PDB file of C-alpha atoms in Angstrom:
ATOM      1  CA  UNK A   1     120.181  17.210  13.867  1.00  0.00           C
ATOM      2  CA  UNK A   2     117.238  19.101  15.248  1.00  0.00           C
ATOM      3  CA  UNK A   3     113.467  19.109  15.086  1.00  0.00           C
ATOM      4  CA  UNK A   4     112.983  15.810  13.255  1.00  0.00           C
ATOM      5  CA  UNK A   5     109.287  15.156  12.804  1.00  0.00           C
ATOM      6  CA  UNK A   6     108.404  18.830  13.217  1.00  0.00           C
ATOM      7  CA  UNK A   7     105.114  19.667  11.575  1.00  0.00           C
ATOM      8  CA  UNK A   8     103.752  16.166  12.071  1.00  0.00           C
ATOM      9  CA  UNK A   9     101.437  14.752  14.692  1.00  0.00           C
ATOM     10  CA  UNK A  10     103.165  14.071  18.022  1.00  0.00           C
ATOM     11  CA  UNK A  11     103.230  10.307  17.548  1.00  0.00           C
ATOM     12  CA  UNK A  12     104.416  10.545  13.923  1.00  0.00           C
ATOM     13  CA  UNK A  13     107.183  12.946  14.910  1.00  0.00           C
ATOM     14  CA  UNK A  14     108.252  10.734  17.789  1.00  0.00           C
ATOM     15  CA  UNK A  15     108.325   7.691  15.507  1.00  0.00           C
ATOM     16  CA  UNK A  16     110.410   9.506  12.878  1.00  0.00           C
ATOM     17  CA  UNK A  17     112.881  10.843  15.449  1.00  0.00           C
ATOM     18  CA  UNK A  18     113.132   7.441  17.153  1.00  0.00           C
ATOM     19  CA  UNK A  19     113.844   5.651  13.884  1.00  0.00           C
ATOM     20  CA  UNK A  20     116.588   8.160  13.035  1.00  0.00           C
ATOM     21  CA  UNK A  21     118.222   7.865  16.493  1.00  0.00           C
ATOM     22  CA  UNK A  22     118.157   4.076  16.225  1.00  0.00           C
ATOM     23  CA  UNK A  23     119.651   4.093  12.706  1.00  0.00           C
ATOM     24  CA  UNK A  24     122.385   6.614  13.581  1.00  0.00           C
ATOM     25  CA  UNK A  25     123.370   5.031  16.881  1.00  0.00           C
ATOM     26  CA  UNK A  26     123.002   1.309  16.215  1.00  0.00           C
ATOM     27  CA  UNK A  27     123.608   0.848  12.481  1.00  0.00           C
ATOM     28  CA  UNK A  28     125.633   3.787  11.172  1.00  0.00           C
ATOM     29  CA  UNK A  29     127.382   4.281  14.542  1.00  0.00           C
ATOM     30  CA  UNK A  30     128.322   7.862  13.796  1.00  0.00           C
ATOM     31  CA  UNK A  31     128.889  10.675  16.246  1.00  0.00           C
ATOM     32  CA  UNK A  32     125.893  12.953  16.076  1.00  0.00           C
ATOM     33  CA  UNK A  33     124.444  15.823  18.056  1.00  0.00           C
ATOM     34  CA  UNK A  34     120.729  15.209  18.150  1.00  0.00           C
ATOM     35  CA  UNK A  35     118.246  17.625  19.674  1.00  0.00           C
ATOM     36  CA  UNK A  36     114.697  16.572  20.408  1.00  0.00           C
ATOM     37  CA  UNK A  37     111.640  17.772  22.226  1.00  0.00           C
ATOM     38  CA  UNK A  38     110.229  14.249  22.301  1.00  0.00           C
ATOM     39  CA  UNK A  39     110.889  13.390  25.924  1.00  0.00           C
ATOM     40  CA  UNK A  40     109.801   9.778  25.430  1.00  0.00           C
ATOM     41  CA  UNK A  41     112.997   9.328  23.383  1.00  0.00           C
ATOM     42  CA  UNK A  42     115.005  10.281  26.453  1.00  0.00           C
ATOM     43  CA  UNK A  43     113.322   7.456  28.363  1.00  0.00           C
ATOM     44  CA  UNK A  44     113.736   5.018  25.466  1.00  0.00           C
ATOM     45  CA  UNK A  45     117.489   5.647  25.144  1.00  0.00           C
ATOM     46  CA  UNK A  46     118.433   6.394  28.754  1.00  0.00           C
ATOM     47  CA  UNK A  47     120.061   2.947  29.164  1.00  0.00           C
ATOM     48  CA  UNK A  48     121.367   2.560  25.626  1.00  0.00           C
ATOM     49  CA  UNK A  49     125.075   1.846  25.302  1.00  0.00           C
ATOM     50  CA  UNK A  50     125.173   3.597  21.924  1.00  0.00           C
ATOM     51  CA  UNK A  51     123.544   6.872  23.033  1.00  0.00           C
ATOM     52  CA  UNK A  52     124.797   9.376  25.590  1.00  0.00           C
ATOM     53  CA  UNK A  53     122.411  11.975  26.928  1.00  0.00           C
ATOM     54  CA  UNK A  54     123.433  15.559  27.522  1.00  0.00           C
ATOM     55  CA  UNK A  55     121.955  19.031  27.658  1.00  0.00           C
ATOM     56  CA  UNK A  56     122.895  22.661  27.927  1.00  0.00           C
ATOM     57  CA  UNK A  57     123.000  23.708  31.567  1.00  0.00           C
ATOM     58  CA  UNK A  58     120.974  26.597  32.869  1.00  0.00           C
ATOM     59  CA  UNK A  59     120.310  28.329  36.143  1.00  0.00           C
ATOM     60  CA  UNK A  60     116.672  28.640  37.203  1.00  0.00           C
ATOM     61  CA  UNK A  61     115.665  31.338  39.656  1.00  0.00           C
ATOM     62  CA  UNK A  62     112.257  31.179  41.373  1.00  0.00           C
ATOM     63  CA  UNK A  63     111.582  27.676  40.023  1.00  0.00           C
ATOM     64  CA  UNK A  64     107.879  26.921  40.404  1.00  0.00           C
ATOM     65  CA  UNK A  65     104.763  25.712  38.571  1.00  0.00           C
ATOM     66  CA  UNK A  66     104.098  29.125  37.037  1.00  0.00           C
ATOM     67  CA  UNK A  67     106.648  29.807  34.275  1.00  0.00           C
ATOM     68  CA  UNK A  68     105.965  33.544  34.474  1.00  0.00           C
ATOM     69  CA  UNK A  69     107.713  33.570  37.867  1.00  0.00           C
ATOM     70  CA  UNK A  70     110.881  31.804  36.686  1.00  0.00           C
ATOM     71  CA  UNK A  71     114.022  33.420  35.364  1.00  0.00           C
ATOM     72  CA  UNK A  72     116.266  31.249  33.200  1.00  0.00           C
ATOM     73  CA  UNK A  73     119.927  31.972  32.544  1.00  0.00           C
ATOM     74  CA  UNK A  74     121.541  29.668  30.001  1.00  0.00           C
ATOM     75  CA  UNK A  75     125.116  28.844  31.023  1.00  0.00           C
ATOM     76  CA  UNK A  76     126.527  27.724  27.644  1.00  0.00           C
ATOM     77  CA  UNK A  77     127.908  24.575  29.233  1.00  0.00           C
ATOM     78  CA  UNK A  78     127.190  21.055  27.952  1.00  0.00           C
ATOM     79  CA  UNK A  79     126.544  18.610  30.818  1.00  0.00           C
ATOM     80  CA  UNK A  80     125.792  14.883  31.065  1.00  0.00           C
ATOM     81  CA  UNK A  81     122.266  13.585  31.449  1.00  0.00           C
ATOM     82  CA  UNK A  82     118.831  14.504  30.232  1.00  0.00           C
ATOM     83  CA  UNK A  83     117.455  17.977  30.723  1.00  0.00           C
ATOM     84  CA  UNK A  84     115.227  17.855  33.807  1.00  0.00           C
ATOM     85  CA  UNK A  85     112.398  19.761  32.124  1.00  0.00           C
ATOM     86  CA  UNK A  86     111.492  21.886  29.153  1.00  0.00           C
ATOM     87  CA  UNK A  87     112.056  25.611  29.285  1.00  0.00           C
ATOM     88  CA  UNK A  88     110.037  26.446  26.179  1.00  0.00           C
ATOM     89  CA  UNK A  89     107.790  28.923  27.953  1.00  0.00           C
ATOM     90  CA  UNK A  90     110.838  30.852  29.119  1.00  0.00           C
ATOM     91  CA  UNK A  91     112.137  30.860  25.540  1.00  0.00           C
ATOM     92  CA  UNK A  92     108.742  32.190  24.417  1.00  0.00           C
ATOM     93  CA  UNK A  93     109.070  35.004  26.952  1.00  0.00           C
ATOM     94  CA  UNK A  94     112.548  35.841  25.616  1.00  0.00           C
ATOM     95  CA  UNK A  95     110.959  36.052  22.153  1.00  0.00           C
ATOM     96  CA  UNK A  96     108.420  38.588  23.514  1.00  0.00           C
ATOM     97  CA  UNK A  97     105.394  36.337  23.074  1.00  0.00           C
ATOM     98  CA  UNK A  98     102.523  38.001  24.995  1.00  0.00           C
ATOM     99  CA  UNK A  99     102.203  36.739  28.575  1.00  0.00           C
ATOM    100  CA  UNK A 100      98.528  35.861  28.056  1.00  0.00           C
ATOM    101  CA  UNK A 101      99.486  33.512  25.215  1.00  0.00           C
ATOM    102  CA  UNK A 102     102.248  31.926  27.299  1.00  0.00           C
ATOM    103  CA  UNK A 103      99.853  31.340  30.221  1.00  0.00           C
ATOM    104  CA  UNK A 104      97.240  29.739  27.922  1.00  0.00           C
ATOM    105  CA  UNK A 105      99.975  27.554  26.443  1.00  0.00           C
ATOM    106  CA  UNK A 106     101.157  26.550  29.906  1.00  0.00           C
ATOM    107  CA  UNK A 107      97.620  25.545  30.881  1.00  0.00           C
ATOM    108  CA  UNK A 108      97.263  23.426  27.710  1.00  0.00           C
ATOM    109  CA  UNK A 109     100.669  21.832  28.322  1.00  0.00           C
ATOM    110  CA  UNK A 110      99.591  20.756  31.817  1.00  0.00           C
ATOM    111  CA  UNK A 111      96.370  19.250  30.390  1.00  0.00           C
ATOM    112  CA  UNK A 112      98.360  17.410  27.724  1.00  0.00           C
ATOM    113  CA  UNK A 113     100.872  16.167  30.295  1.00  0.00           C
ATOM    114  CA  UNK A 114      98.041  14.715  32.405  1.00  0.00           C
ATOM    115  CA  UNK A 115      96.533  12.936  29.396  1.00  0.00           C
ATOM    116  CA  UNK A 116      99.915  11.482  28.382  1.00  0.00           C
ATOM    117  CA  UNK A 117     100.570  10.288  31.928  1.00  0.00           C
ATOM    118  CA  UNK A 118      97.125   8.673  31.988  1.00  0.00           C
ATOM    119  CA  UNK A 119      97.941   6.942  28.695  1.00  0.00           C
ATOM    120  CA  UNK A 120     101.240   5.660  30.137  1.00  0.00           C
ATOM    121  CA  UNK A 121      99.493   4.250  33.202  1.00  0.00           C
ATOM    122  CA  UNK A 122      96.866   2.591  31.005  1.00  0.00           C
ATOM    123  CA  UNK A 123      99.558   1.171  28.694  1.00  0.00           C
ATOM    124  CA  UNK A 124     101.509  -0.219  31.664  1.00  0.00           C
ATOM    125  CA  UNK A 125      98.378  -1.830  33.064  1.00  0.00           C
ATOM    126  CA  UNK A 126      97.724  -3.407  29.648  1.00  0.00           C
ATOM    127  CA  UNK A 127     101.286  -4.779  29.562  1.00  0.00           C
ATOM    128  CA  UNK A 128     100.859  -6.220  33.063  1.00  0.00           C
ATOM    129  CA  UNK A 129      97.541  -7.812  32.102  1.00  0.00           C
ATOM    130  CA  UNK A 130      99.021  -9.160  28.860  1.00  0.00           C
ATOM    131  CA  UNK A 131     101.946 -10.650  30.795  1.00  0.00           C
ATOM    132  CA  UNK A 132      99.600 -12.217  33.327  1.00  0.00           C
ATOM    133  CA  UNK A 133      97.503 -13.756  30.546  1.00  0.00           C
ATOM    134  CA  UNK A 134     100.625 -15.097  28.832  1.00  0.00           C
ATOM    135  CA  UNK A 135     101.831 -16.594  32.116  1.00  0.00           C
ATOM    136  CA  UNK A 136      98.424 -18.186  32.746  1.00  0.00           C
ATOM    137  CA  UNK A 137      98.379 -19.593  29.191  1.00  0.00           C
ATOM    138  CA  UNK A 138     101.883 -20.995  29.718  1.00  0.00           C
ATOM    139  CA  UNK A 139     100.891 -22.592  33.027  1.00  0.00           C
ATOM    140  CA  UNK A 140      97.743 -24.049  31.441  1.00  0.00           C
ATOM    141  CA  UNK A 141      99.859 -25.651  28.702  1.00  0.00           C
ATOM    142  CA  UNK A 142     102.282 -27.068  31.278  1.00  0.00           C
ATOM    143  CA  UNK A 143      99.363 -28.530  33.209  1.00  0.00           C
ATOM    144  CA  UNK A 144      98.025 -30.165  30.043  1.00  0.00           C
ATOM    145  CA  UNK A 145     101.414 -31.700  29.304  1.00  0.00           C
ATOM    146  CA  UNK A 146     101.629 -33.268  32.782  1.00  0.00           C
ATOM    147  CA  UNK A 147      98.117 -34.789  32.757  1.00  0.00           C
TER     148      UNK A 147
END
């Protein structure tokens, strides 16, 4: 399976792909090759007993922040674990997408990555605050019971 949720908004696509992974791995329990560009799914299923992560190995020469400086050689070998990063810009270069377009895309990707990371930090802070409020509420109820 590949590209589930393609053509949808990022969150819709992630939700669709996540629901399919969950159904296939936990309910149907079938063997499936599943390819996704939704990296949050990798995090969500990294400790799942019903999902094993793997990726196609590659060799990266001149690895750096600027994808125009990197050379990727795909090794045609399936290895355990999540892919350490996306190589989409290198694939775009192999498809002869103009370098100017690739560089603009890379800049936008970095901006998007920063906004997603900010959202994750905010979400984690909300969870911490919610947990603290729940703990305080629990302690308040215990105090009332002992009065």
